[in-house]
Steps between C-alpha positions, in 0.01 A plus 500: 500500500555439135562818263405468177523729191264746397532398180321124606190757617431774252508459096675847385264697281479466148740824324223688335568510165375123556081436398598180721287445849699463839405161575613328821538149477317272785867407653540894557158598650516199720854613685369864481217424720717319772801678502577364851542127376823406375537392112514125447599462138335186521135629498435493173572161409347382811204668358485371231522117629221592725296621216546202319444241803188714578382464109609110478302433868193699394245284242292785465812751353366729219642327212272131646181727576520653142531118352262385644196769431600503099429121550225545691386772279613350154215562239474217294576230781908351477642234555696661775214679620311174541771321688539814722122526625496105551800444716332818721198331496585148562712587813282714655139280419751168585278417838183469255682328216613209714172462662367398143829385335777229497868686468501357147111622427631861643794472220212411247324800585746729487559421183142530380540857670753609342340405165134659623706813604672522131222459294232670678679709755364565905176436392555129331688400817237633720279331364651145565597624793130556621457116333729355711386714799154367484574148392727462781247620787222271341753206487507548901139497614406192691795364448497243793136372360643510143817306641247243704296456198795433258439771282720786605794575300796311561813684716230730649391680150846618483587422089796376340653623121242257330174667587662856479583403146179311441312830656692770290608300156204727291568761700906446386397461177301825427798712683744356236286600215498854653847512540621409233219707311342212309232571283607883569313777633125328375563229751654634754241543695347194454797330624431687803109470508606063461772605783184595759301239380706256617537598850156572515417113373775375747369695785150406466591148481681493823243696724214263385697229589634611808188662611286165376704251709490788789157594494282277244218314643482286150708426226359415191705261267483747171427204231193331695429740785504247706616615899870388555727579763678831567813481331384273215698585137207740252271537855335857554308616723284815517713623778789504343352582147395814639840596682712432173243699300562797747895434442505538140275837580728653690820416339395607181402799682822565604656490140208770383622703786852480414438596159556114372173478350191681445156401679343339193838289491447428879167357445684276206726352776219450740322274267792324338678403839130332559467348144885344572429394879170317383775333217699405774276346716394291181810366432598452875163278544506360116934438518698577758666217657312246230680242342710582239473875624739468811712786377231727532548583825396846663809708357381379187143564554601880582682598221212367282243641739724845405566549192122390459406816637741723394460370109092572541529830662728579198232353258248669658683867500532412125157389388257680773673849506612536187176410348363717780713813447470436129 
């Protein structure tokens, strides 16, 4: 067996005209307690490249964890903060995002939620996230008879870059004004109040579509209310009339309850995402696909159909509650 020096085990104590404390370091108390084991003077750096493996191999070391709550935490939203909470997000809700998305419609929403998430923090994002949520279920139902009538969306509902753009462009627009603090604190809200709006119009315009062509027993053409096909562009139905006004209910429901908007303001959405769906279904029956009017195809139609809605619920907020208040 290996001797070793007492020295190696023991610190000697301090003289006492010191005011310094015996401290042992963690080398010494670590030999101490097993003085039957030889000394390997290459413990400590073998230590130390086990610590160090063990830190690099861990994702969740202290230094990550602490990262990533300040970003998660971060009061106003960042840019880092946003990116942080999306990538989490977007890997772990993947299985739902490519049910209703294209790989280059999932990079188009990422993008709009990292620019939801910096302007109006969890709440803006959960909010589109509840819009695409919802859209996406009502997209599936009946597909096969949708798909056997010709109506269903193309590549089973799931949507390319084009109608994520054409479905968030007034949303997009409102965040940018917040961000970048146009109009300044007077409008800020607004710009958020326009930012619900929108996904309220959107949303309301897909269920009563998706819900008509599911579920409507007969479409009315909007212009002469004559009965048309399912499917047929500015058709309704009282099906799926009633279905997108329950939408618009509940996701302007959700912004009041995430502190987004106030009820009176929720009420404003209701009615202006049903003022800009009945504009839509105008120019869809009066327009779309018309000659002369081939670029107005349904992209187009939805960021009109939009920024209808969220421009009249700002209106509105402006002229009815004001006056109201005042």
């Amino acid at each position: 067996m290996a001797s070793f020096s007492p020295l190696l085990i023991f610190n000697p104590p301090p003289p006492r005209h010191s005011l310094a404390p015996a401290i042992r370091s963690p080398q010494t108390l670590t030999l101490a307690s097993t003085p039957h084991l030889p000394i390997n003077p290459r413990i400590p750096s073998m230590m130390a490249t086990a610590s160090i493996r063990a830190q690099s191999a861990n994702p969740t070391s202290p230094w990550l964890v602490h990262r990533a709550m300040h970003s998660f935490q971060s009061s106003p939203p960042t840019w880092e903060s946003a990116l942080l909470c999306n990538l989490v997000i977007f890997v772990v809700g993947s299985p739902i995002l490519r049910a209703g998305l294209s790989l280059s419609g999932i990079a188009a929403a990422f993008l709009l939620g990292n620019l939801s998430w910096r302007a109006f923090g969890p709440s803006g994002f959960l909010l589109v996230a509840t819009y695409f949520v919802i859209g996406t279920a009502v997209t599936k139902v009946k597909m096969a008879q949708k798909e056997a009538q010709g109506v269903a969306e193309k590549k089973k509902g799931r949507r390319g870059p084009g109608s994520v753009i054409g479905s968030s462009a007034a949303g997009c627009v409102c965040a940018f004004l917040s961000i970048f603090g146009v109009g300044g604190k007077a409008f800020s809200h607004l710009w958020e109040l326009g930012f619900v709006a929108s996904f309220c119009t959107k949303l309301s315009d897909t269920v009563s579509s998706e819900i008509g062509k599911a579920y409507g027993k007969t479409t009315y053409l909007i212009t002469t209310l004559k009965i048309v096909p399912r499917g047929t562009e500015g058709a309704v139905s009282i099906e799926g009339t009633i279905a997108g006004l329950l939408a618009s209910i509940l996701l302007s429901s959700v912004g009041c309850l995430m502190g987004e908007i106030n009820v009176p303001e929720a009420v404003i959405c209701v009615v202006a995402s049903q003022i800009a769906n009945l504009g839509e279904s105008l120019i869809g029956a009066a327009l779309q696909e018309k000659e002369g009017f081939h670029w107005l195809n349904n992209d187009a139609v939805n960021v009109i159909n939009i920024s209808m809605g969220s421009i009249l619920a700002v209106l509105m907020q402006q002229i009815v509650l004001q006056n109201w208040y005042a």
